[in-house]
Structure formats: C-alpha cells, structure tokens
CSV table of C-alpha atoms and ligand atoms in Angstrom, one decimal:
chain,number,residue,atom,x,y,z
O,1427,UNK,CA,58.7,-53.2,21.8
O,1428,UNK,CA,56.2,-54.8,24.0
O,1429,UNK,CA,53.2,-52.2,25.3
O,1430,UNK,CA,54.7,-50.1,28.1
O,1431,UNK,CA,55.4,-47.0,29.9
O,1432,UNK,CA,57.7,-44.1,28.2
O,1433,UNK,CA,56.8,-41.6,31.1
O,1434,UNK,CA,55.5,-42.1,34.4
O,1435,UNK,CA,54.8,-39.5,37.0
O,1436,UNK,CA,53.3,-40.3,41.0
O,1437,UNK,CA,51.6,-37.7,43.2
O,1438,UNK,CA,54.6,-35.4,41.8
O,1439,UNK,CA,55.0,-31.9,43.3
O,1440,UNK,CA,56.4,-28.7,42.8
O,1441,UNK,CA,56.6,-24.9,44.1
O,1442,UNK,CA,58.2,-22.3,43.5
O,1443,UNK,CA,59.4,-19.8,45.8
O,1444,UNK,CA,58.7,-16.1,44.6
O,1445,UNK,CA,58.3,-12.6,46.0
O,1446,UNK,CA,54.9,-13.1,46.3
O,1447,UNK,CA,55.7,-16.5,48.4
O,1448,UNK,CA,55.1,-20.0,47.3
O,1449,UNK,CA,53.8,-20.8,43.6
O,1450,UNK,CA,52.6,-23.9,43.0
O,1451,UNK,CA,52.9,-25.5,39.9
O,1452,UNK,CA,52.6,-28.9,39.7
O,1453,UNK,CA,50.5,-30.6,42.5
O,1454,UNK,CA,50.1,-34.2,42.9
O,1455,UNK,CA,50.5,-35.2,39.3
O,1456,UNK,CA,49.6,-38.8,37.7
O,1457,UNK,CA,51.0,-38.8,34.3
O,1458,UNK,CA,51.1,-42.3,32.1
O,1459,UNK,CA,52.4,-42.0,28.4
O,1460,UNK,CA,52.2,-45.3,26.8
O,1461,UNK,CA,55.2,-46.1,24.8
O,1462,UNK,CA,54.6,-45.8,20.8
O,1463,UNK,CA,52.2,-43.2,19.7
O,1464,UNK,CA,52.0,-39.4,20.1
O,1465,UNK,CA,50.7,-38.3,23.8
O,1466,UNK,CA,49.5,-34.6,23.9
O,1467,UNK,CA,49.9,-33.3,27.5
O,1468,UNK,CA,47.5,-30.3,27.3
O,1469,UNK,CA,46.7,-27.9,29.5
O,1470,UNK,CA,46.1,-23.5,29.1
O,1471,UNK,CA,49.3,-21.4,30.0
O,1472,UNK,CA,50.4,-21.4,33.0
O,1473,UNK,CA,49.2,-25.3,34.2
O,1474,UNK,CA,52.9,-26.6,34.5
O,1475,UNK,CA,53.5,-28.3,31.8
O,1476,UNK,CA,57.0,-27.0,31.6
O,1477,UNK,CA,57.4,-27.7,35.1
O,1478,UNK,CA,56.5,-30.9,35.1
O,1479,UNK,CA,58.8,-31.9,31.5
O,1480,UNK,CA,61.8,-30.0,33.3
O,1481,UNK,CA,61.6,-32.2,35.8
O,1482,UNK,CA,61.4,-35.5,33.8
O,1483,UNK,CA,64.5,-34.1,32.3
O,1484,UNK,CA,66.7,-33.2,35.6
O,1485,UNK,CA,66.8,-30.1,35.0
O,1486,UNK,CA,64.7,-28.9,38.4
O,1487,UNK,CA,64.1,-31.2,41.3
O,1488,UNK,CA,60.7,-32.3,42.1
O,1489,UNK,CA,59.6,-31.3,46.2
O,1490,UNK,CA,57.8,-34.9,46.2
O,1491,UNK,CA,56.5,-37.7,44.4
O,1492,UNK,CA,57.9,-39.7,41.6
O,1493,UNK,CA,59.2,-40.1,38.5
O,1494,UNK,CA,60.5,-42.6,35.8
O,1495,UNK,CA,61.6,-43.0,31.9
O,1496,UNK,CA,61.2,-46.1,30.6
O,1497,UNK,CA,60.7,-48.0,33.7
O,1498,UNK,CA,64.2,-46.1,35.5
O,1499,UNK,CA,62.9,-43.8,38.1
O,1500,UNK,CA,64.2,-40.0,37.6
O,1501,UNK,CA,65.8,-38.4,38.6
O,1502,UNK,CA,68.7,-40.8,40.4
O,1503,UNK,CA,69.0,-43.2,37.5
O,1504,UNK,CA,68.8,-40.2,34.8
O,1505,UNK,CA,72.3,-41.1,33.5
O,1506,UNK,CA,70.9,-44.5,32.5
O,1507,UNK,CA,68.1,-43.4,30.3
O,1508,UNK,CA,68.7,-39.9,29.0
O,1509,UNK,CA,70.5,-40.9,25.9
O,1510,UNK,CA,67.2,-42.6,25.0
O,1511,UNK,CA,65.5,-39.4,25.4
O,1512,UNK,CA,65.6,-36.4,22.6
O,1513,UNK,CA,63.9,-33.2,23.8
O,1514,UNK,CA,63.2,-29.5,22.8
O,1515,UNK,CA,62.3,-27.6,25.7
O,1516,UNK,CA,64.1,-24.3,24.6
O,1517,UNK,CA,65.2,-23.2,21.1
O,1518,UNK,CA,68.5,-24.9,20.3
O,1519,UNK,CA,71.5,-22.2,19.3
O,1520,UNK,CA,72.2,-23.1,15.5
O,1521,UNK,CA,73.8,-21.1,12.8
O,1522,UNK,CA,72.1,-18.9,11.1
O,1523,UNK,CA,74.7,-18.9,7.9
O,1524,UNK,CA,75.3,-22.3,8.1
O,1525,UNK,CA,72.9,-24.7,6.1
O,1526,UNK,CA,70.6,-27.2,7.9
O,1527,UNK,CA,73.1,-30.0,7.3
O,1528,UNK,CA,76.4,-28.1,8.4
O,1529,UNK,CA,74.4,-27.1,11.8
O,1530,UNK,CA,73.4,-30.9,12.4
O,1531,UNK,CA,76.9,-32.1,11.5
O,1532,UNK,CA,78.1,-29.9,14.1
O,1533,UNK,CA,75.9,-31.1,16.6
O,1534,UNK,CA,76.4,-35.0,15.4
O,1535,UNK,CA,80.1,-34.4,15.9
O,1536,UNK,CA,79.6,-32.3,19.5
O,1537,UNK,CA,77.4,-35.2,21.0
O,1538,UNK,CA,79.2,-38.2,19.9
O,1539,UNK,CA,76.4,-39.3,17.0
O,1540,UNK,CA,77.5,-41.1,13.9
O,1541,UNK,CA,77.5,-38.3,10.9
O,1542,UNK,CA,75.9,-40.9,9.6
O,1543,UNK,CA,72.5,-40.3,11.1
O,1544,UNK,CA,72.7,-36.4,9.5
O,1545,UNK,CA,70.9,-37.3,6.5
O,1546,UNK,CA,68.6,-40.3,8.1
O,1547,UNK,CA,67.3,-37.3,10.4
O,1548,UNK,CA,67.2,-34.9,7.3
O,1549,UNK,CA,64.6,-37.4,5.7
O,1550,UNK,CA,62.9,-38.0,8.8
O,1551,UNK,CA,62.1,-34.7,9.6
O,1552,UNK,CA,61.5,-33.5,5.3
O,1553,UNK,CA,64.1,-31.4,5.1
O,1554,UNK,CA,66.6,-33.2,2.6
O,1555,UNK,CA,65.1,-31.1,-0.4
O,1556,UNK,CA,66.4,-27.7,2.0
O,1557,UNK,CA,69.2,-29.4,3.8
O,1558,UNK,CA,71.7,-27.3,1.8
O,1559,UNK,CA,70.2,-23.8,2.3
O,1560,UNK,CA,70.9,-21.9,5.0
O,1561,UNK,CA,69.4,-22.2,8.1
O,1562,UNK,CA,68.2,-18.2,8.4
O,1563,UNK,CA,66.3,-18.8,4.9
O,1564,UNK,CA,64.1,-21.6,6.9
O,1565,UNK,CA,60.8,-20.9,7.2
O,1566,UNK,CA,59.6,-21.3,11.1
O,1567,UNK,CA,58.7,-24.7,10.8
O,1568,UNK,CA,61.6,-25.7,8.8
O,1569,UNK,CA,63.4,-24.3,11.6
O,1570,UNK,CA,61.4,-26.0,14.2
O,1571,UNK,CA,61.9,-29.4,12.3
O,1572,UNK,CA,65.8,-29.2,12.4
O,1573,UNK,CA,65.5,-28.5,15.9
O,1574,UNK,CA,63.3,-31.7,16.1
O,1575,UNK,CA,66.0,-33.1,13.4
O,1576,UNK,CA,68.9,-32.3,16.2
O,1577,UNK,CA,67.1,-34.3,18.5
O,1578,UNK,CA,66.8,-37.4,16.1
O,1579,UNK,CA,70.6,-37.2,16.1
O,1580,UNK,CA,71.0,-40.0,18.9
O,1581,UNK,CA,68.0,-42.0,17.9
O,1582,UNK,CA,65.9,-41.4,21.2
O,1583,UNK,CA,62.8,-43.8,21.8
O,1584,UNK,CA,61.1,-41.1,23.7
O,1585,UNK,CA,60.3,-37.0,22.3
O,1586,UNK,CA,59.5,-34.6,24.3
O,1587,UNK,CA,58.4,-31.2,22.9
O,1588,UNK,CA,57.2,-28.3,25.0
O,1589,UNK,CA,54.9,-26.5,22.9
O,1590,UNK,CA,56.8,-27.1,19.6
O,1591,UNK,CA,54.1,-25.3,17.7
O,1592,UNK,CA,54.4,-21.8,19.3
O,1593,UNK,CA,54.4,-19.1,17.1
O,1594,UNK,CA,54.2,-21.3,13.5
O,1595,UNK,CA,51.5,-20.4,10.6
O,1596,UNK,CA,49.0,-23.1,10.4
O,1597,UNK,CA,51.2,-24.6,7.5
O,1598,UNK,CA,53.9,-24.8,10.3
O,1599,UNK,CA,51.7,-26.6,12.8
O,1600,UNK,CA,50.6,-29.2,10.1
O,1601,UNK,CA,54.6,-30.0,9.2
O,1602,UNK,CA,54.8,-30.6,13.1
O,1603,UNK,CA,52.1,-32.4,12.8
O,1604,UNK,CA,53.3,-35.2,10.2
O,1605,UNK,CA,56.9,-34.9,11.4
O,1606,UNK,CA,55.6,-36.0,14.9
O,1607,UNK,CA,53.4,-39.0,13.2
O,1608,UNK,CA,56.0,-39.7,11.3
O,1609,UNK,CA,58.1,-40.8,14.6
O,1610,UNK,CA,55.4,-42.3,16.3
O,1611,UNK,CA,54.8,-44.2,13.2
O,1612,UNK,CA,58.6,-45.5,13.3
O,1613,UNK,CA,57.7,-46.3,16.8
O,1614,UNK,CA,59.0,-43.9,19.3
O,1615,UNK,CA,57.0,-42.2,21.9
O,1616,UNK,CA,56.5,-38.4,21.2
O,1617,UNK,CA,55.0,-36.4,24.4
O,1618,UNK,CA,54.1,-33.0,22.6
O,1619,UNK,CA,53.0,-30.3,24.7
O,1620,UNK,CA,50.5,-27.5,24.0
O,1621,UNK,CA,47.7,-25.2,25.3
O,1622,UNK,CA,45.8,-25.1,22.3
O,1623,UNK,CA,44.2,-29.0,21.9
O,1624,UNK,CA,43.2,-28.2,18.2
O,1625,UNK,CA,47.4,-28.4,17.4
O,1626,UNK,CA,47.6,-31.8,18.9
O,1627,UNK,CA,44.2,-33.4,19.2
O,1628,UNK,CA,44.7,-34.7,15.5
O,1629,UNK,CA,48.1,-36.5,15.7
O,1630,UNK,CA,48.0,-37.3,19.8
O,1631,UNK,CA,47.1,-41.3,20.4
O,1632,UNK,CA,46.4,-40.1,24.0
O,1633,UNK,CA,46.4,-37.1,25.9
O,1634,UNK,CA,46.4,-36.0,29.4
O,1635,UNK,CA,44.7,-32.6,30.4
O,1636,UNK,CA,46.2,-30.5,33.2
O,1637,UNK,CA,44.6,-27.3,34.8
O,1638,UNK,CA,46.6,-25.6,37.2
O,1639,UNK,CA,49.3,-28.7,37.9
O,1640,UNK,CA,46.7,-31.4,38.6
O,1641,UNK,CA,45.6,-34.1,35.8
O,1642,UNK,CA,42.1,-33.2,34.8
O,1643,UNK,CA,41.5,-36.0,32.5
O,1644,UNK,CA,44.2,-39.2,30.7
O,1645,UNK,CA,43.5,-41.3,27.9
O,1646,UNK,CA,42.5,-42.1,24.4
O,1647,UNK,CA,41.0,-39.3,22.4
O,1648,UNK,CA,38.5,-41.3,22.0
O,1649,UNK,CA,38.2,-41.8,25.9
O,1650,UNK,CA,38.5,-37.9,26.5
O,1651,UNK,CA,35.6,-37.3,24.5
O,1652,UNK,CA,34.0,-40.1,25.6
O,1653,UNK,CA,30.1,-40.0,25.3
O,1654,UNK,CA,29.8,-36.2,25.1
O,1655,UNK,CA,27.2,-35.0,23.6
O,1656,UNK,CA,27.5,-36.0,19.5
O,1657,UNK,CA,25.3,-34.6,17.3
O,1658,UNK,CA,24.0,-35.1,13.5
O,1659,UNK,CA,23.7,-31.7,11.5
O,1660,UNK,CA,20.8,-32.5,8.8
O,1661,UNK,CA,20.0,-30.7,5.8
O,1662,UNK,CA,16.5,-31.2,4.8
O,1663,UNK,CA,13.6,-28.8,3.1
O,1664,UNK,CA,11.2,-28.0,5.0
O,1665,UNK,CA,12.8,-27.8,8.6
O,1666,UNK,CA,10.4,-27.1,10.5
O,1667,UNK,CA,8.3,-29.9,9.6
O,1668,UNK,CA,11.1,-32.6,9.4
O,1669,UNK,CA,11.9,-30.9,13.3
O,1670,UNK,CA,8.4,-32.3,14.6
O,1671,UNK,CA,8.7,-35.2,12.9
O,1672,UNK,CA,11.9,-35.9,14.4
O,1673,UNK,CA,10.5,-34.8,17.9
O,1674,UNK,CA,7.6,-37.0,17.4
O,1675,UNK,CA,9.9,-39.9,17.2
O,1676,UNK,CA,11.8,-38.3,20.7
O,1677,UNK,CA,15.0,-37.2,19.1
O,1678,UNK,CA,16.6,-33.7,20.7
O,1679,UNK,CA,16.1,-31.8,18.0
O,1680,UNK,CA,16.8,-27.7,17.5
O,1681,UNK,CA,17.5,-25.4,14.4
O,1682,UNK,CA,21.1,-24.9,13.3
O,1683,UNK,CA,21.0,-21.6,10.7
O,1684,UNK,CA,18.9,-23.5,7.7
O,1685,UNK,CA,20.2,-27.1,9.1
O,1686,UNK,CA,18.9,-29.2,12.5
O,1687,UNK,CA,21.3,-30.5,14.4
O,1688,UNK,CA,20.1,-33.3,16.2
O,1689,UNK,CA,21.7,-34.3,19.6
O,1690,UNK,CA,22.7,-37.3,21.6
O,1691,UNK,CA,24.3,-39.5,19.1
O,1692,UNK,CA,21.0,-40.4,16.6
O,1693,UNK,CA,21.6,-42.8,14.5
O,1694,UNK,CA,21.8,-41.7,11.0
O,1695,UNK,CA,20.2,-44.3,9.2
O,1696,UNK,CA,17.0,-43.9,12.1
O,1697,UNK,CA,16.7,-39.7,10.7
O,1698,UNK,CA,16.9,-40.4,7.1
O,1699,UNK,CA,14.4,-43.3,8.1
O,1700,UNK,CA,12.1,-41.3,9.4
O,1701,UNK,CA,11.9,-37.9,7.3
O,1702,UNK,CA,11.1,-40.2,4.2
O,1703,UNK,CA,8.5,-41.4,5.4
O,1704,UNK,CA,6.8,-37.7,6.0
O,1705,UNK,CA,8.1,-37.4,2.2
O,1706,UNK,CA,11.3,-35.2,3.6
O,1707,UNK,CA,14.0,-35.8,1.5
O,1708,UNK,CA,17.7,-35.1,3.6
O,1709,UNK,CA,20.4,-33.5,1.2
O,1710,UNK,CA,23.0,-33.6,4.0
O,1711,UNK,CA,24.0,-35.3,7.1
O,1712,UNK,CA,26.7,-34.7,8.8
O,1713,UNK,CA,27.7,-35.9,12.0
O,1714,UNK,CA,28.9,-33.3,14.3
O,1715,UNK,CA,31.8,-34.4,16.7
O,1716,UNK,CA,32.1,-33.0,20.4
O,1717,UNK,CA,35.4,-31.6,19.8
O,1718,UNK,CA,38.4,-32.2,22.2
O,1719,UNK,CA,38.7,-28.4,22.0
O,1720,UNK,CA,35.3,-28.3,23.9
O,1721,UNK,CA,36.2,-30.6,25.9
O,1722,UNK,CA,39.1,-28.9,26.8
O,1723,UNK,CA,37.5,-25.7,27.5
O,1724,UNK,CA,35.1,-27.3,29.8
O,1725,UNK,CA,37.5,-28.8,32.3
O,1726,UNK,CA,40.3,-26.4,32.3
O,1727,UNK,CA,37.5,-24.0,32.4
O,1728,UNK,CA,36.0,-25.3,36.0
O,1729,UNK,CA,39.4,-25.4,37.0
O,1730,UNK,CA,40.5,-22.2,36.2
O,1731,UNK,CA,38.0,-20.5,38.1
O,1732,UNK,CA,38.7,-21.6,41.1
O,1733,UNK,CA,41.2,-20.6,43.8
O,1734,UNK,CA,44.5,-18.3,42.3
O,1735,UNK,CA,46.9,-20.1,44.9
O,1736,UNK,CA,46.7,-23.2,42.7
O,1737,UNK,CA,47.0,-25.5,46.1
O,1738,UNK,CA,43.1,-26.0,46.5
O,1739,UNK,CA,40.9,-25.7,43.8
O,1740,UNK,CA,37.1,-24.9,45.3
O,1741,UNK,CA,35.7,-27.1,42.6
O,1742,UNK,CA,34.5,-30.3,43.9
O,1743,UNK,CA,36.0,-33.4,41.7
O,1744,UNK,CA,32.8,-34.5,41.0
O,1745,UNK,CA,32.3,-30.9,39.0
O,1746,UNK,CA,34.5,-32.6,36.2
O,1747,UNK,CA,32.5,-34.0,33.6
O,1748,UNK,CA,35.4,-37.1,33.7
O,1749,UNK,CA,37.5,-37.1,36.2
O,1750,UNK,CA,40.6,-39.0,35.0
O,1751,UNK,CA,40.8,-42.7,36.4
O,1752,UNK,CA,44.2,-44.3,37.4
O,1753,UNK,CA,44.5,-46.5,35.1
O,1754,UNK,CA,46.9,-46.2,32.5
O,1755,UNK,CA,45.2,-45.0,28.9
O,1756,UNK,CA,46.7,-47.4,26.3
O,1757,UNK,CA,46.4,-51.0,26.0
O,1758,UNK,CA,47.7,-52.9,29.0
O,1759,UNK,CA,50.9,-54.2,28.9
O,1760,UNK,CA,50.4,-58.3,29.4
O,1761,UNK,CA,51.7,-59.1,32.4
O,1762,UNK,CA,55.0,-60.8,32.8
O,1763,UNK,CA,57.2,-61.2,29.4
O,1764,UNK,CA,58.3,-58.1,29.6
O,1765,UNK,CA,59.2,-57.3,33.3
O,1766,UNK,CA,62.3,-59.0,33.4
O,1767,UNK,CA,64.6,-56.0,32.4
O,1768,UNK,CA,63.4,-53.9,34.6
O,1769,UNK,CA,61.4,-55.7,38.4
O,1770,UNK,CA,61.0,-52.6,39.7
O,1771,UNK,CA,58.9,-50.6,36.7
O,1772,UNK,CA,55.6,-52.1,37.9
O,1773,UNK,CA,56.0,-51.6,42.3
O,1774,UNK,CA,55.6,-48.2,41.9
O,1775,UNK,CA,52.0,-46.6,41.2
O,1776,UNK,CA,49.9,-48.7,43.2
O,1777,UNK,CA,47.3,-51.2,41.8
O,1778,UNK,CA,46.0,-51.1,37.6
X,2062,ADP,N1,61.0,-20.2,37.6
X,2062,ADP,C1,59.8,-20.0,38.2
X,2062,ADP,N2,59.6,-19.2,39.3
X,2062,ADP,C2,58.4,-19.0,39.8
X,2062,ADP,N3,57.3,-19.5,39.3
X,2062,ADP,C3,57.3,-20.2,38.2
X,2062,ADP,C4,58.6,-20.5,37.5
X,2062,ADP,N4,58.4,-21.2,36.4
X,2062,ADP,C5,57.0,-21.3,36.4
X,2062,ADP,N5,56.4,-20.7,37.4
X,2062,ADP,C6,55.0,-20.7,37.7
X,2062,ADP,O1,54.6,-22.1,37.8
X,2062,ADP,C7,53.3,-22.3,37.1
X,2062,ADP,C8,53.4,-23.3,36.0
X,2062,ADP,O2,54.3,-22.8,35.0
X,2062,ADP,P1,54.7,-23.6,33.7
X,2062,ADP,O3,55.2,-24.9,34.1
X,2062,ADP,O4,55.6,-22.7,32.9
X,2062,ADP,O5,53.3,-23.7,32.9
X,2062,ADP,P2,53.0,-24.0,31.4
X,2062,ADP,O6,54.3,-24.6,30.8
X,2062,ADP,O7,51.9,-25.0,31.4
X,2062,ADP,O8,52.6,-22.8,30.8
X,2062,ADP,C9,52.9,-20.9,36.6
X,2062,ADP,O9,52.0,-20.3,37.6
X,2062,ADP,C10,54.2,-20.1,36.5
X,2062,ADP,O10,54.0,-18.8,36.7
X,2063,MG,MG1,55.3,-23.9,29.1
C-alpha cells in the first residue's frame, strides 16, 4: 500500500451543550495519521480525544469541518469504509464463562467474518496458548487483547483504540504495546489513544498532541522532540575538575548527584576527548534523551492554564515551543500513482 492517509481531520469542531452552557471539545482540529505505523494521539484528560475518534466513527456529528478514512470523507460515505475500520472505544460485552475462542466465534458468526479468522486473530493478538480458558480467568490485558482480537475479526486496515491501556499493570501496557507493533508491523494503521505519552511514545511512528481540542504538535517522534534540549550524563572522578575543564572548552555543564550532565547535545567523542587530556578518566556516558513525556508536559502544560471555556486559549501560539506545521508527518505520498482510486482524497486540506 502506497504512502497515504488513514485519518484525516480539517478545522473539525465540536460542542457540547450542558447545564452549564456550551462545552467545547474539539476546536478546529488538523489531524493526519499516515497509513502503516502506530500514530499515538496524545493529549491529558479531558482534550477530546474521545470526541474527536467518535466522530471519525459516526457515532456523534461534528458542528463543522471535516473528516475522511482512507481518502472517503466521514461521515456521508461511512458505509463505504467502515468495514475497513476495527475499533475499541468502549469495552466490548463478552462472556465471562465462555473461553476466549467461544466469545470470538460468537462475534465471527454475529458480524458475518469467516470462523476462519478466529484463530489467525488468536495468534495475532498472543492469545492461542489461553484461547481455551475462560475469558473471566484473563488477566486485564489478556482481556484487553481479545477485545483488540474481536476487532481483528474483519481484517480492518485502520485500529483505533481509545486509551486501550487504562487501568492495565505495566505488564499489561507492554502486551498492548507489542500487540499494537505487531499490526503496524503487518501493515495496518493503529491510532492509539492515551493521556499518558510514556504508554505510547515507544511503539507510536507519529503522534499528534492535543490540549483542550486543538493540535499542539504532529509528527515523527523524532520531530516532536525535535532539537530539545539533549544532554550527556558523564561519570568521571573528580567532578569538579572535569566540570571546569569541560566549561573551559564552553560546554553547559552542571552537577547531576555524583555524575555531570552536560547539555545541548555534546558530542561524546568531544567529552571523553577532552577530560583525557586533564588525565580524567570517564567510567560512564550516557546520553540523556529529552523525553516526549517532557515534551508533553510542556505544551499541554501552557495550554492547560489558560482559559477554562476551552474556546480561546490566552496563550499566544508563539508560547509553544513547536507549534505543529500543516504538513502531514510521514513521508509524502509521491504524487500521482496512487490518486486514481480516489480524485478527491487530495482537494481537501489545502496546499502540502
Ligand atoms: N457527552 C458530553 N456532554 C458534555 N460534555 C462532554 C461530553 N463528552 C465529553 N464532554 C466534554 O468534552 C471535553 C472533551 O472530552 P473527551 O473527548 O472525553 O476528552 P478525552 O477523551 O481527551 O479525555 C471535556 O471537557 C468533556 O468534559
Ligand atoms: Mg477519552
């Protein structure tokens, strides 16, 4: 499957009316997940991430903007994509004395998918070894893979899980974890949701970061991160000599409990370099990532103090650190081959 678009959302809108008047929850949203790969959208409770993955799936109506699945805008041409898409937005009902592989049978026969596929999506989601125990001896995860394993059922091309992760042990979140690489791996597109980055930020391809319904940031991890501050953590006797050393040469140095951590992505070769020559032998060097997680923090964090109605944020753009641009995240798509199915996928969106 050429480079593409599984999900695209346009200036996309949405309010809720409550007692307390109008809530809004999504507000002119730009979402592009690349086909292939695992895309987290990210953002703390309460963002509308929900929201907006109800919407994609016809189950609320949008107030504006626009929408589309695989190049078919949602939600008028729904009909003609949805059995390409598998999602878990709320707990499926299964039996609880029933094994794993009576439950999926059931569904298999309820939905019209080959019984055939029952034990392809047993394997695919590691649950073949457990398949005949009942489902209430499941662990949470196991649970939460045969959920994921119902939804494999039809063979979708596109996942979408709302915050599959809630509520599992860490050993949980890491089956999620491989299960969901494990797709993206065989080529679908997996759009996981989650308000806590460290869950996804290892398995996601791309993200997209959302505080209070507005994107906050799109694209590769990589990207996200971009050229935030990276750091080398050095272990070295004498510290506070190799310090001025490494000041004297103009590296941002300070003390890290009995390490350094030196700042603004040195070169490790240049700090080894240069403490042997004062006769400072390192005994560690490691470089320190800026986490996603802080990354995270920092733009949800601008966000979140701003205005409570959600409609105008008082930050200024230019107080995110990277404000997302409106290009897509992934590879582009080279232009032309693979258009012809669907003329309309690329009029929408505007110039990228
Ligand atoms: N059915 C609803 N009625 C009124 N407000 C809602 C409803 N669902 C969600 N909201 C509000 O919309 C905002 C976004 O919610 P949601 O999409 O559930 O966020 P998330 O999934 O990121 O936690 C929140 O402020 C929430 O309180
Ligand atoms: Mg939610």
């Amino acid at each position: 499957m050429p480079a593409d678009v599984a999900v695209e959302t346009r200036a996309l809108r949405k309010t809720y009316s409550s007692l307390k008047g109008r809530q809004v929850a999504v507000v002119g949203l730009d979402l592009d997940v690349p086909t292939g790969g695992v895309h987290g959208f990210l953002g703390p409770n309460g963002s509308g991430k929900t929201t907006t993955i109800r919407m994609l799936l016809g189950l609320i109506r949008p107030d504006s903007g626009s929408m589309s699945l695989f190049g078919h805008e949602v939600p008028k041409r729904l009909p003609e994509v949805i059995g390409r898409v598998g999602a878990i937005v709320e707990s499926p009902k299964l039996f609880p004395a029933f094994s794993g592989r009576r439950n999926l049978v059931l569904l298999a026969d309820a939905i019209g998918a080959p019984r055939s596929r029952v034990d392809e999506v047993l394997d695919e989601t590691g649950l073949t070894d457990r398949a005949g125990d009942r489902y209430s001896s499941y662990s949470l995860g196991m649970k939460q893979r045969l959920a994921i394993a119902a939804t494999l059922l039809k063979s979708p091309d596109l996942l979408i899980f709302d915050e599959p992760t809630n509520g599992l042990d860490p050993a949980g979140i890491h089956e999620i974890r491989r299960t969901m690489r494990r797709l993206a791996d065989e080529g679908r597109t997996v759009l996981v949701s989650s308000h806590i980055l460290a869950e996804v930020e290892q398995v996601a391809d791309t993200v997209s970061i959302i505080g209070r319904g507005r994107l906050l940031a799109s694209g590769t991890v990589a990207d996200v991160i971009g050229d935030r501050t990276a750091a080398v953590r050095v272990g070295v006797a004498e510290p506070e000599r190799a310090a001025a050393a490494l000041h004297a040469a103009g590296l941002q140095v300070r003390p890290d409990g009995a390490h350094l951590l030196v700042e603004g992505e040195p070169a490790a070769a240049r700090i080894t370099y240069l403490l042997a020559q004062q006769g400072l032998w390192v005994h560690e060097l490691t470089p320190v990532r800026a986490g996603l997680e802080s990354v995270f923090l920092e733009l949800t964090r601008a966000d979140t103090l701003g205005a409570p109605d959600g409609a105008s944020p008082s930050a200024p753009d230019g107080a995110s650190p990277q404000p997302h641009a409106p290009a897509p995240p992934a590879a582009p798509s080279p232009p032309g081959p693979d258009d012809g199915t669907t003329p309309s996928r690329r009029t929408r969106g505007g110039a990228r």
